[in-house]
Amino acid sequence: MAFPYIRTMGTDVDAFLGQLARHLRPEVNKLAALLLQRLNGELPELWENADIEALTLEETAQHVTALLDLLETHPGASAPEAPPAALDIARLYARRGIPVSRLLRAYRLDHLTLLEQLQAEAPRLTGDWHMINQATMRLVAIGFDYVDRSSEEVVAAYQEERDRLLQRRLALTDRASKRIGTTLDISRTAEELTEVCTEDFADLVTVDLFDSALDETGTGPPEALTQRRVAQRSVLDDCPESLLRVGETHAYPDDSEPVRALTTGRSVLHHIAGTQMPPWVAPSESHGRVLRGLGLHSVLLVPLHARGETLGLVQFVRHRTSAPFDDDDLLLAQEIASRAAVSIDNARRYTHERSTALALQQTLLPRNTVHHSAVETASRYLPAGSRAGVGGDWYDVIPLSGARVALVVGDVVGHGLGAAATMGRLRTAVRAFADIDLMPDELLTHLDDVVIRMQREESPDEGETSATCLYAIYDPVSRRCSLASAGHVPPTVVTPSKISEALPEVPIGPPLGLGGLPFETAEFELPEDSLLVLHTDGLIAGRTRDVDQGLATLHDVLASAPDSLEEICDRLLAALLPGRPADDVALLVARTHALDPDHVATMDLPSDPAAVSGARRFASDVLENWELEELAFTTELVVSELVTNAIRYGKSPVQLRLILQSTLICEVSDASSTAPHLRRARTFDEGGRGLLLVAQCAERWGTRHGREGKVIWAEQALPAGSGPTI
């Protein structure tokens, strides 16, 4: 059943609404101004920025026009899409961090205010209150439909922009995690922070660190507020926003926001209203004019905290980016700064430990070139240039009895201060064992026991101590070299005629610390002026090069080796390590010398006490030939006591040997392994005073054991002016 009156009434209401819309169209701007006035009273925080205010005015006018268009042309149709300005302002609110609820409240207030204006204008067009009531009901229905439809689109645009911002922030966080802290260098880490954050987050980023954070010893006064500009980066060339340059020091005013942020440890979001520039932002009027010209409007101050300590301050500044920083930006900046602070602190601790380890290692390594008549030496030590840090590589040159010399090179597994300290302990142990003249294999066996004892002393969370070592002894009298290896690469030998790539029958024993496995000594003769090149594996092995390639390069360099040992070291490092080494490197190059046969005198003695007088005459004649008559009395006394001791307590064969080197060396050998020792002779004892006399006459004396017995030796200083001759 049809109701013609209702149909007619609906048509009349639509016509009336169209007439009302045409009546109000010239007043669009006035209506928009009234709506903005209402919003300004209800939501004043939406007009804190000029760009929001301008865009809101445009959006309000577009809303009024859209609603009047709907009333005039299609009052019965569904609500149109939201105007473009509405979507733009929704995205702007999302970027500014304004909650979407405030935007929807503004829509409701606009709708209510517009309905009130339309209802106020209706009586001016008709006196039919029934028509006015029907028109009001239709207006409410159309208005709610329009607000609902526009709100859905605006909320979707707002959420889309928020999602985009979230994705951008997640991407920034991801980039920060990958690109900040790639090195253990404080300055580079700070630079990485500025590079990442000026891509699409801030227009200027500065990093200031306390001097105490930059102090390698870590002992700087924490209360000092003086900071050093470590890094800064701007989207503009030459960083015009900052008066400071990298490397300069400064201090903020005591009552400034940066000082409060540093002392309280709380980050600060600071908006700069109008042209007012705080003194800590613009310390001079001229600089303030520059910043106002750039349009600087917001700053984030984020302290750098790591492990309970404040290291410095990061500033994030915006001027070219129109959107000011919001609370979400502050949280993002804090997260990035926190990552950077940990990386900076790691770099600081690494630098401190590395410096300490280097200082310890340099103290433990030979400080000066060792001058020895048996060999001429040159050496190099290079610490690792990677994250691994300083290791436990070492070398040593140790004078031994009988004009001999020991050459040592070793490598402690691991890096850092612990490895350097372990290296020092092992080097000390090697010197102690060398001082008692152990054979190379025996010395490594004792050193292996030392490492095993060190392992037992370690705590469970420490890595197991292990090391490699090569110990070689060179005798310039016989020109023989004996060596043993504990897991270490053998030396390269260059004779005057050729290079020996691998010494014949040089067994490589197990690394130190395994225990229970034997070491073997290899012996070979070296021509005079041969080169012995000892090194750790860091010289020949690398990330992009295997050991065979490294050895081939080493041999190529040595094939045309110059006379200067220092130049040989430089050429080897230049060829094998053009960049910073990935592992520590110890290099020891020795050129062998032979002792002049005229400076060695030997006499075989029968096992008969009557031979002692002949030994004394032999020594006296040799000293006269060497023009050392001043030493004749003490030398005859030493020879007499040592020969008597060997004949009485030793075994045949007995031999006397005199060596003229930098000192006068007297040696008596026999086939017995029993070692003599000093003892206190009693008043009526007939013996026991011989070695005491030897000890009083000689500068040094001792015993060394070999495969075929022992040697008792004593050294005397040469008279002034005689000097060593080789």
XYZ file of C-alpha atoms in Angstrom:
726
model
C 0.000 0.000 0.000
C 1.462 3.395 -1.005
C 1.556 6.577 1.032
C 1.562 9.508 -1.433
C 1.907 12.046 1.305
C 5.141 10.561 2.592
C 6.567 10.416 -0.953
C 5.591 14.028 -1.521
C 6.927 15.072 1.845
C 10.266 13.360 1.169
C 10.564 15.150 -2.141
C 9.731 18.464 -0.526
C 12.342 17.875 2.213
C 15.001 17.105 -0.388
C 14.055 20.231 -2.312
C 14.149 22.278 0.871
C 17.597 20.923 1.795
C 18.837 21.789 -1.696
C 17.475 25.296 -1.287
C 19.155 25.518 2.132
C 22.485 24.387 0.649
C 22.325 26.987 -2.131
C 21.486 29.629 0.446
C 24.575 28.768 2.540
C 27.081 28.163 -0.263
C 28.326 31.778 -0.341
C 28.956 31.405 3.387
C 31.326 28.403 3.141
C 34.379 30.238 4.440
C 32.322 31.852 7.189
C 30.946 28.457 8.256
C 34.459 26.988 8.190
C 35.724 29.817 10.377
C 32.914 29.204 12.890
C 33.792 25.507 13.006
C 37.480 26.279 13.556
C 36.584 28.727 16.303
C 34.628 25.994 18.068
C 37.487 23.509 17.638
C 40.030 26.038 18.834
C 38.181 26.349 22.093
C 37.683 22.617 22.538
C 41.031 21.285 21.199
C 43.634 24.081 21.325
C 46.567 21.611 21.176
C 45.798 20.923 17.499
C 46.941 24.409 16.572
C 50.401 24.357 18.093
C 51.983 24.418 14.632
C 51.216 26.756 11.743
C 51.137 23.972 9.142
C 48.463 22.097 11.122
C 46.370 25.234 11.428
C 46.550 26.021 7.686
C 45.746 22.480 6.658
C 42.860 22.273 9.161
C 41.293 25.421 7.671
C 41.490 23.938 4.173
C 40.141 20.586 5.375
C 37.179 22.212 7.184
C 36.204 24.237 4.108
C 36.344 21.073 1.961
C 34.124 19.220 4.451
C 31.511 22.016 4.418
C 31.557 22.177 0.600
C 31.218 18.385 0.298
C 28.232 18.309 2.623
C 26.499 21.221 0.837
C 27.134 19.454 -2.503
C 25.473 16.355 -1.125
C 22.429 18.318 0.109
C 22.057 20.249 -3.119
C 22.510 17.538 -5.714
C 22.140 14.075 -4.156
C 20.449 14.333 -0.790
C 19.362 10.719 -0.971
C 22.658 9.261 -2.138
C 25.321 7.680 0.043
C 27.997 9.899 1.534
C 30.883 10.822 -0.792
C 34.521 10.062 -0.142
C 36.427 12.192 2.335
C 38.075 15.237 0.719
C 41.840 15.046 0.008
C 42.720 17.531 2.732
C 41.069 15.266 5.317
C 43.380 12.397 4.323
C 46.382 14.722 4.304
C 45.679 15.997 7.799
C 45.125 12.428 9.034
C 48.598 11.509 7.764
C 50.024 14.678 9.315
C 48.469 13.829 12.699
C 49.961 10.339 12.400
C 53.405 11.787 11.704
C 53.073 14.190 14.634
C 51.992 11.419 16.968
C 48.603 13.027 17.735
C 46.148 10.295 18.820
C 43.466 9.475 16.267
C 40.803 9.901 19.003
C 41.440 13.660 18.958
C 40.911 13.723 15.211
C 37.598 11.866 15.521
C 36.499 14.198 18.308
C 37.175 17.134 15.984
C 34.942 15.470 13.380
C 32.087 15.110 15.855
C 32.418 18.701 16.985
C 32.461 19.881 13.359
C 29.346 17.829 12.585
C 27.474 19.144 15.608
C 28.439 22.741 14.894
C 27.455 22.491 11.207
C 24.081 20.953 12.077
C 23.464 23.775 14.492
C 24.236 26.344 11.774
C 21.999 24.591 9.238
C 19.193 24.351 11.759
C 19.569 28.049 12.592
C 19.299 29.004 8.909
C 16.211 26.838 8.150
C 13.573 29.187 9.763
C 14.758 31.964 7.486
C 13.587 29.965 4.449
C 10.269 28.616 5.737
C 7.792 28.986 8.554
C 6.650 25.351 8.244
C 7.947 23.812 11.453
C 6.945 20.386 10.316
C 9.202 20.841 7.297
C 11.964 22.140 9.511
C 11.682 19.100 11.799
C 11.736 16.692 8.863
C 14.689 18.536 7.336
C 16.523 18.416 10.668
C 16.014 14.658 10.925
C 17.276 14.222 7.363
C 20.276 16.455 8.122
C 21.164 14.342 11.163
C 20.948 11.141 9.109
C 22.985 12.575 6.201
C 25.530 14.137 8.570
C 26.104 10.932 10.523
C 26.436 8.958 7.300
C 28.968 11.476 5.992
C 30.931 11.521 9.278
C 30.967 7.713 9.480
C 32.173 7.336 5.899
C 34.794 10.078 6.215
C 35.957 8.768 9.594
C 36.558 5.303 8.184
C 38.692 6.713 5.372
C 40.524 9.103 7.662
C 41.256 6.370 10.235
C 42.485 4.101 7.432
C 44.793 6.862 6.147
C 45.978 7.558 9.712
C 46.688 3.867 10.360
C 48.398 3.437 7.008
C 50.697 6.335 7.801
C 51.364 4.985 11.291
C 52.196 1.568 9.811
C 54.504 3.221 7.324
C 56.224 5.116 10.108
C 56.497 1.934 12.138
C 58.045 0.103 9.200
C 60.452 2.967 8.671
C 61.415 2.947 12.327
C 61.843 -0.816 12.311
C 63.999 -0.464 9.208
C 66.029 2.249 10.957
C 66.454 0.038 14.009
C 67.529 -2.842 11.787
C 70.052 -0.656 9.960
C 71.367 0.616 13.259
C 71.885 -2.908 14.580
C 73.797 -3.880 11.439
C 75.812 -0.734 10.803
C 76.647 0.618 14.260
C 79.520 -1.101 16.032
C 81.106 -2.848 13.061
C 84.568 -1.998 14.421
C 86.146 -1.722 17.833
C 87.005 1.908 17.229
C 85.296 4.591 19.309
C 85.362 7.351 16.695
C 84.208 5.081 13.889
C 81.301 3.780 15.998
C 80.187 7.369 16.691
C 80.443 8.177 12.977
C 78.297 5.157 12.132
C 75.624 6.428 14.529
C 75.515 9.815 12.782
C 75.480 8.236 9.318
C 72.541 5.934 10.077
C 70.399 8.565 11.796
C 70.797 11.332 9.201
C 69.411 9.177 6.397
C 65.724 9.626 7.241
C 65.430 10.381 10.964
C 67.279 13.597 11.830
C 68.809 16.482 9.901
C 71.773 16.821 12.244
C 73.306 14.306 14.661
C 76.192 15.089 17.008
C 78.031 12.757 19.401
C 79.914 14.189 22.388
C 81.889 11.978 24.778
C 83.432 12.746 28.141
C 87.213 12.821 28.194
C 87.029 10.057 30.788
C 85.288 7.848 28.210
C 88.051 8.537 25.704
C 90.847 8.006 28.208
C 92.505 4.692 27.312
C 93.282 4.041 30.960
C 89.634 4.603 31.930
C 90.755 6.710 34.907
C 89.515 10.139 33.835
C 87.507 12.112 36.428
C 83.817 11.214 35.939
C 82.623 14.513 37.400
C 84.254 16.559 34.648
C 81.544 17.841 32.285
C 83.989 18.730 29.542
C 83.089 16.835 26.386
C 84.778 16.216 23.080
C 82.932 16.306 19.775
C 83.704 12.832 18.444
C 81.409 12.832 15.407
C 78.762 14.956 13.703
C 76.867 14.731 10.450
C 74.305 16.972 8.731
C 72.103 16.701 5.684
C 73.684 20.018 4.659
C 77.230 20.424 3.421
C 79.881 21.555 5.918
C 77.488 21.113 8.858
C 76.475 24.814 9.225
C 74.274 24.055 12.260
C 77.302 23.417 14.497
C 80.028 25.841 15.536
C 82.165 22.923 16.782
C 84.337 20.703 14.658
C 85.213 17.087 15.300
C 87.939 16.812 17.911
C 87.140 20.076 19.719
C 86.202 20.168 23.391
C 83.408 22.179 24.985
C 81.153 22.379 28.031
C 77.437 23.237 28.156
C 76.122 25.886 30.589
C 75.401 24.479 34.045
C 71.651 25.197 33.909
C 71.137 23.981 30.341
C 69.005 21.091 29.135
C 72.045 19.012 28.003
C 73.605 19.211 31.485
C 70.306 18.229 33.107
C 70.038 15.305 30.708
C 73.572 14.175 31.578
C 73.220 14.588 35.332
C 69.789 12.968 35.585
C 70.366 10.386 32.863
C 66.965 11.188 31.304
C 66.435 11.966 27.656
C 64.846 15.287 26.683
C 62.454 16.196 23.849
C 62.751 19.946 23.306
C 60.598 21.954 20.909
C 61.778 25.416 19.895
C 58.830 27.793 19.558
C 59.064 30.686 17.162
C 62.429 32.377 16.973
C 63.515 31.716 20.563
C 66.813 29.840 20.492
C 68.154 28.600 23.857
C 71.779 29.605 24.571
C 72.904 25.970 24.545
C 71.534 25.663 20.979
C 72.801 29.011 19.699
C 75.612 30.368 21.894
C 75.870 33.554 19.805
C 73.367 35.863 18.103
C 74.929 35.325 14.689
C 74.651 31.581 15.064
C 71.061 32.001 16.229
C 70.247 33.825 12.997
C 71.717 30.920 11.031
C 69.605 28.396 12.908
C 66.443 30.481 12.571
C 67.099 30.751 8.861
C 67.399 26.972 8.653
C 64.123 26.597 10.563
C 65.418 24.522 13.454
C 62.378 23.479 15.476
C 63.044 20.400 17.644
C 65.917 18.628 19.401
C 66.338 15.261 21.108
C 68.979 15.012 23.854
C 69.822 11.386 24.594
C 72.562 10.432 27.110
C 74.810 7.512 26.204
C 74.596 4.927 28.999
C 76.492 1.643 29.177
C 77.020 -0.673 32.138
C 75.878 1.927 34.647
C 78.146 4.691 33.336
C 77.322 7.826 31.357
C 79.703 8.145 28.405
C 78.370 11.269 26.708
C 75.441 12.811 24.865
C 73.841 12.443 21.431
C 71.830 15.295 19.904
C 69.282 14.723 17.159
C 68.111 17.909 15.436
C 65.393 18.622 12.864
C 65.061 21.683 10.673
C 64.573 20.578 7.069
C 62.155 17.852 8.130
C 58.894 19.666 8.886
C 57.513 17.143 11.374
C 58.923 17.771 14.859
C 60.165 14.925 17.020
C 57.500 13.167 19.064
C 57.518 10.703 21.940
C 57.835 7.736 19.578
C 60.870 9.364 18.001
C 62.345 9.833 21.454
C 61.913 6.132 22.239
C 63.464 5.211 18.900
C 66.412 7.552 19.497
C 66.935 6.055 22.962
C 67.005 2.533 21.547
C 69.530 3.435 18.853
C 71.672 5.419 21.293
C 71.602 2.510 23.730
C 72.960 0.172 21.050
C 75.627 2.693 20.138
C 76.598 3.228 23.784
C 77.236 -0.491 24.284
C 79.343 -0.571 21.115
C 81.295 2.521 22.199
C 81.874 1.028 25.632
C 83.004 -2.246 24.066
C 85.413 -0.304 21.868
C 86.644 1.643 24.877
C 87.203 -1.499 26.925
C 88.864 -3.203 23.977
C 91.167 -0.218 23.466
C 92.030 -0.200 27.151
C 92.730 -3.937 27.281
C 94.636 -3.819 24.011
C 96.818 -0.951 25.242
C 97.463 -2.779 28.498
C 98.281 -6.022 26.698
C 100.564 -4.221 24.259
C 102.363 -2.469 27.104
C 102.763 -5.776 28.927
C 103.928 -7.545 25.810
C 106.411 -4.831 24.862
C 107.793 -5.009 28.392
C 108.221 -8.771 28.195
C 109.730 -8.887 24.696
C 113.408 -8.002 24.158
C 113.577 -4.207 24.190
C 116.808 -3.860 22.239
C 118.552 -5.822 19.548
C 120.581 -8.555 21.203
C 124.265 -8.365 20.251
C 125.919 -11.760 20.297
C 129.101 -12.882 18.641
C 127.553 -16.179 17.544
C 124.684 -14.602 15.580
C 123.524 -11.290 14.212
C 119.774 -10.803 14.695
C 116.858 -8.591 13.667
C 113.272 -8.952 14.817
C 109.755 -7.631 14.394
C 106.565 -7.910 16.394
C 103.206 -6.815 14.944
C 100.012 -6.955 17.035
C 96.830 -8.137 15.372
C 94.762 -5.449 13.672
C 91.422 -7.270 13.974
C 88.825 -7.660 16.706
C 90.841 -10.553 18.092
C 93.216 -8.165 19.841
C 96.757 -8.636 21.053
C 97.891 -12.234 21.202
C 100.667 -14.181 22.890
C 103.373 -14.349 20.214
C 106.951 -13.907 21.407
C 110.563 -14.330 20.410
C 113.826 -14.310 22.333
C 117.590 -14.510 21.925
C 119.309 -16.093 24.959
C 123.114 -16.272 25.436
C 124.239 -19.710 26.608
C 127.447 -21.125 27.949
C 130.252 -22.151 25.633
C 129.695 -19.172 23.256
C 126.381 -20.679 22.159
C 123.080 -18.881 21.706
C 119.418 -19.967 21.909
C 116.819 -18.677 19.449
C 113.203 -18.938 20.571
C 109.833 -18.191 18.991
C 106.443 -19.110 20.445
C 102.721 -18.497 20.191
C 100.137 -18.716 22.974
C 96.687 -19.729 21.762
C 94.153 -16.948 22.315
C 94.207 -13.171 22.480
C 93.981 -10.385 24.966
C 95.559 -9.614 28.299
C 95.420 -13.238 29.439
C 97.362 -14.438 26.409
C 99.980 -11.720 26.895
C 100.376 -12.639 30.573
C 100.686 -16.334 29.711
C 103.306 -15.460 27.117
C 105.291 -13.661 29.814
C 105.172 -16.659 32.110
C 106.301 -19.040 29.371
C 109.091 -16.731 28.227
C 110.344 -16.522 31.809
C 110.194 -20.313 32.112
C 112.133 -20.758 28.865
C 114.871 -18.427 30.110
C 115.048 -20.303 33.423
C 115.355 -23.675 31.682
C 117.875 -22.247 29.204
C 119.964 -21.016 32.108
C 120.522 -24.611 33.244
C 121.575 -25.573 29.711
C 118.860 -28.096 28.890
C 118.770 -29.766 25.501
C 115.937 -28.496 23.234
C 113.747 -31.579 23.667
C 114.284 -31.610 27.447
C 113.503 -27.915 27.675
C 110.212 -28.365 25.790
C 109.308 -31.308 28.035
C 109.729 -29.131 31.126
C 107.852 -26.293 29.413
C 105.036 -28.715 28.629
C 104.817 -29.508 32.351
C 104.586 -25.790 33.103
C 101.644 -25.380 30.718
C 99.882 -28.404 32.227
C 100.264 -26.888 35.717
C 98.854 -23.613 34.399
C 95.858 -25.497 33.022
C 95.179 -26.979 36.434
C 95.204 -23.487 37.944
C 92.630 -22.167 35.487
C 89.029 -21.556 36.494
C 86.335 -23.553 34.664
C 85.134 -20.539 32.664
C 88.600 -19.773 31.282
C 89.793 -21.219 28.009
C 92.374 -23.971 28.220
C 95.945 -22.740 27.970
C 97.890 -24.012 24.982
C 100.919 -22.810 23.072
C 103.465 -23.690 20.436
C 107.200 -23.123 20.731
C 110.378 -23.597 18.706
C 113.675 -23.737 20.594
C 116.980 -23.760 18.710
C 120.594 -23.726 19.936
C 123.448 -22.615 17.698
C 127.090 -23.371 18.522
C 129.552 -21.133 16.647
C 132.467 -23.457 17.478
C 131.032 -26.542 15.767
C 128.606 -24.537 13.559
C 125.932 -27.032 14.545
C 122.309 -26.125 15.217
C 120.033 -28.282 17.362
C 116.342 -27.562 17.626
C 113.027 -29.006 18.759
C 109.471 -27.954 17.976
C 106.320 -28.150 20.075
C 103.649 -27.784 17.389
C 105.483 -24.865 15.767
C 106.375 -24.375 12.127
C 110.079 -25.136 11.474
C 112.415 -22.305 10.558
C 113.484 -21.510 7.041
C 117.225 -21.835 6.466
C 119.070 -19.864 3.818
C 122.642 -20.991 3.246
C 125.046 -18.935 1.151
C 124.198 -21.226 -1.776
C 120.492 -22.104 -1.513
C 117.230 -22.043 0.430
C 116.120 -25.134 2.326
C 112.323 -25.138 2.162
C 112.019 -27.690 4.937
C 114.861 -28.830 7.111
C 115.543 -32.550 6.814
C 114.240 -34.657 9.647
C 112.839 -31.843 11.772
C 110.071 -33.585 13.736
C 107.256 -31.333 14.929
C 106.092 -32.434 18.344
C 102.676 -31.832 19.892
C 101.656 -28.358 21.129
C 102.433 -27.517 24.720
C 99.806 -28.616 27.204
C 98.897 -32.044 25.869
C 101.351 -33.978 28.043
C 102.660 -37.528 27.729
C 104.027 -37.154 24.189
C 107.774 -36.899 23.443
C 109.725 -34.130 21.771
C 112.733 -34.789 19.555
C 115.869 -32.780 18.888
C 117.157 -32.454 15.341
C 120.769 -31.473 14.654
C 122.398 -30.173 11.484
C 125.447 -28.197 10.474
C 125.185 -24.659 9.123
C 127.734 -22.939 6.909
C 128.924 -19.583 8.150
C 126.662 -16.630 7.157
C 123.560 -18.806 6.950
C 120.176 -17.279 7.731
C 117.747 -18.767 10.212
C 114.225 -17.307 9.817
C 111.955 -18.098 12.757
C 108.362 -16.844 12.833
C 104.849 -17.502 14.073
C 102.100 -18.725 11.735
C 100.545 -15.251 11.528
C 103.310 -14.316 9.066
C 102.485 -16.946 6.449
C 98.809 -17.795 7.052
C 95.817 -15.522 6.542
C 92.107 -15.401 5.761
C 92.754 -15.307 2.018
C 96.041 -17.223 1.864
C 97.004 -20.731 2.939
C 100.301 -21.717 4.531
C 101.822 -23.091 1.323
C 101.245 -19.822 -0.509
C 102.726 -17.902 2.389
C 105.822 -20.099 2.471
C 106.263 -19.709 -1.283
C 106.175 -15.919 -0.936
C 108.606 -16.074 1.979
C 111.051 -18.155 -0.062
C 110.776 -15.767 -3.018
C 111.751 -12.864 -0.785
C 114.643 -14.755 0.806
C 115.930 -15.898 -2.580
C 117.118 -12.338 -3.201
C 117.675 -11.321 0.398
C 119.852 -8.221 0.952
C 122.732 -8.142 3.408
C 120.878 -6.029 5.961
C 118.768 -8.135 8.338
C 116.578 -5.121 9.086
C 115.822 -4.769 5.393
C 115.055 -8.486 5.168
C 112.461 -8.091 7.932
C 110.922 -5.100 6.177
C 110.700 -6.920 2.854
C 109.114 -9.987 4.419
C 106.442 -7.917 6.160
C 105.767 -5.863 3.034
C 105.357 -8.964 0.873
C 103.401 -11.124 3.323
C 101.469 -8.508 5.312
C 100.625 -5.517 3.089
C 97.770 -4.601 5.443
C 97.126 -4.960 9.147
C 97.670 -8.606 10.168
C 94.688 -10.671 11.206
C 96.840 -12.400 13.834
C 99.875 -11.436 15.867
C 103.205 -11.865 14.121
C 106.614 -12.509 15.659
C 109.598 -12.635 13.298
C 113.230 -13.363 14.189
C 115.976 -13.426 11.550
C 119.485 -14.568 12.561
C 122.711 -14.716 10.540
C 125.166 -17.271 11.907
C 128.852 -16.659 12.528
C 131.607 -19.207 13.061
C 134.231 -18.868 15.744
C 137.782 -18.513 14.448
C 139.569 -21.881 15.003
C 142.535 -19.960 16.389
C 140.323 -18.897 19.274
C 139.554 -22.446 20.384
C 142.137 -24.668 22.099
C 141.382 -28.292 23.027
C 143.344 -30.888 25.018
C 142.374 -34.517 25.693
C 143.383 -35.682 29.155
C 143.949 -39.155 30.576
C 142.059 -40.147 33.681
C 145.211 -39.679 35.795
C 145.782 -37.051 38.519
C 149.242 -36.457 37.077
C 147.564 -34.900 33.998
C 146.527 -31.858 36.011
C 149.961 -30.217 35.787
C 150.004 -30.718 32.020
C 146.590 -29.104 31.772
C 147.871 -26.061 33.678
C 150.892 -25.716 31.374
C 148.605 -26.087 28.333
C 146.364 -23.295 29.585
C 149.332 -21.029 30.326
C 150.756 -21.527 26.857
C 147.394 -20.817 25.193
C 146.926 -17.600 27.165
C 150.418 -16.463 26.270
C 149.591 -17.067 22.610
C 146.355 -15.054 23.022
C 148.246 -12.300 24.863
C 146.174 -12.802 27.992
C 148.972 -13.374 30.471
C 147.040 -11.288 33.035
C 144.551 -14.119 33.345
C 147.146 -16.891 33.635
C 147.087 -17.265 37.433
C 143.310 -17.442 37.858
C 142.918 -19.567 34.714
C 145.493 -22.118 35.912
C 143.667 -22.282 39.245
C 140.284 -22.827 37.539
C 141.731 -25.434 35.160
C 143.413 -27.258 38.005
C 140.237 -27.493 40.074
C 137.930 -28.447 37.166
C 140.297 -31.089 35.751
C 140.938 -32.544 39.190
C 137.192 -32.749 39.828
C 136.560 -34.470 36.466
C 139.369 -37.012 36.937
C 138.384 -37.779 40.516
C 134.603 -38.014 40.145
C 133.960 -38.306 36.410
C 134.548 -40.834 33.689
C 136.788 -40.929 30.653
C 137.180 -39.381 28.197
C 138.102 -36.073 29.848
C 138.714 -32.992 27.699
C 139.824 -29.435 28.399
C 138.687 -26.650 26.043
C 139.510 -22.939 26.139
C 137.405 -20.498 24.085
C 138.243 -16.859 23.455
C 135.106 -14.894 22.621
C 133.693 -11.867 24.387
C 134.897 -13.656 27.541
C 137.466 -16.320 28.296
C 135.665 -19.642 28.677
C 137.208 -22.687 30.325
C 135.352 -26.000 29.842
C 136.114 -29.468 31.158
C 133.970 -32.356 29.904
C 133.723 -35.993 30.946
C 131.386 -38.922 30.336
C 129.731 -38.852 33.760
C 126.290 -37.326 34.297
C 126.897 -36.576 37.965
C 126.821 -32.810 38.471
C 129.056 -31.145 41.062
C 127.708 -28.629 43.541
C 129.026 -26.117 45.989
C 129.191 -27.182 49.609
C 130.595 -25.675 52.779
C 133.873 -27.388 53.693
C 134.475 -27.969 57.394
C 137.653 -26.936 59.180
C 139.435 -30.283 58.950
C 138.010 -31.420 55.568
C 140.670 -32.163 52.957
C 138.345 -31.356 50.026
C 135.214 -29.482 49.116
C 136.852 -26.120 48.432
C 137.596 -26.488 44.704
C 134.314 -25.267 43.229
C 134.194 -22.528 45.845
C 137.505 -21.245 44.492
C 136.202 -21.506 40.932
C 133.107 -19.526 41.855
C 135.278 -16.809 43.406
C 137.588 -16.538 40.404
C 134.995 -16.690 37.607
C 132.185 -14.304 36.707
C 129.889 -17.217 35.936
C 130.150 -20.957 36.150
C 127.827 -23.900 35.693
C 127.167 -27.333 34.327
C 125.431 -28.480 31.188
C 124.442 -32.016 30.291
C 124.590 -33.635 26.896
C 123.990 -37.002 25.337
C 127.492 -38.213 26.259
C 128.052 -36.709 29.692
C 128.465 -33.264 31.178
C 130.516 -30.081 30.797
C 131.642 -27.903 33.704
C 132.411 -24.380 32.542
C 133.615 -21.083 33.929
C 133.777 -17.631 32.335
C 136.175 -14.805 33.069
C 135.970 -11.231 31.876
C 138.710 -10.110 29.508
C 141.125 -7.398 30.589
C 140.218 -3.896 29.518
C 141.370 -3.149 25.984
C 141.703 -6.750 24.832
C 138.088 -6.995 23.607
C 136.336 -9.913 21.930
C 137.642 -11.113 18.604
C 135.710 -13.258 16.135
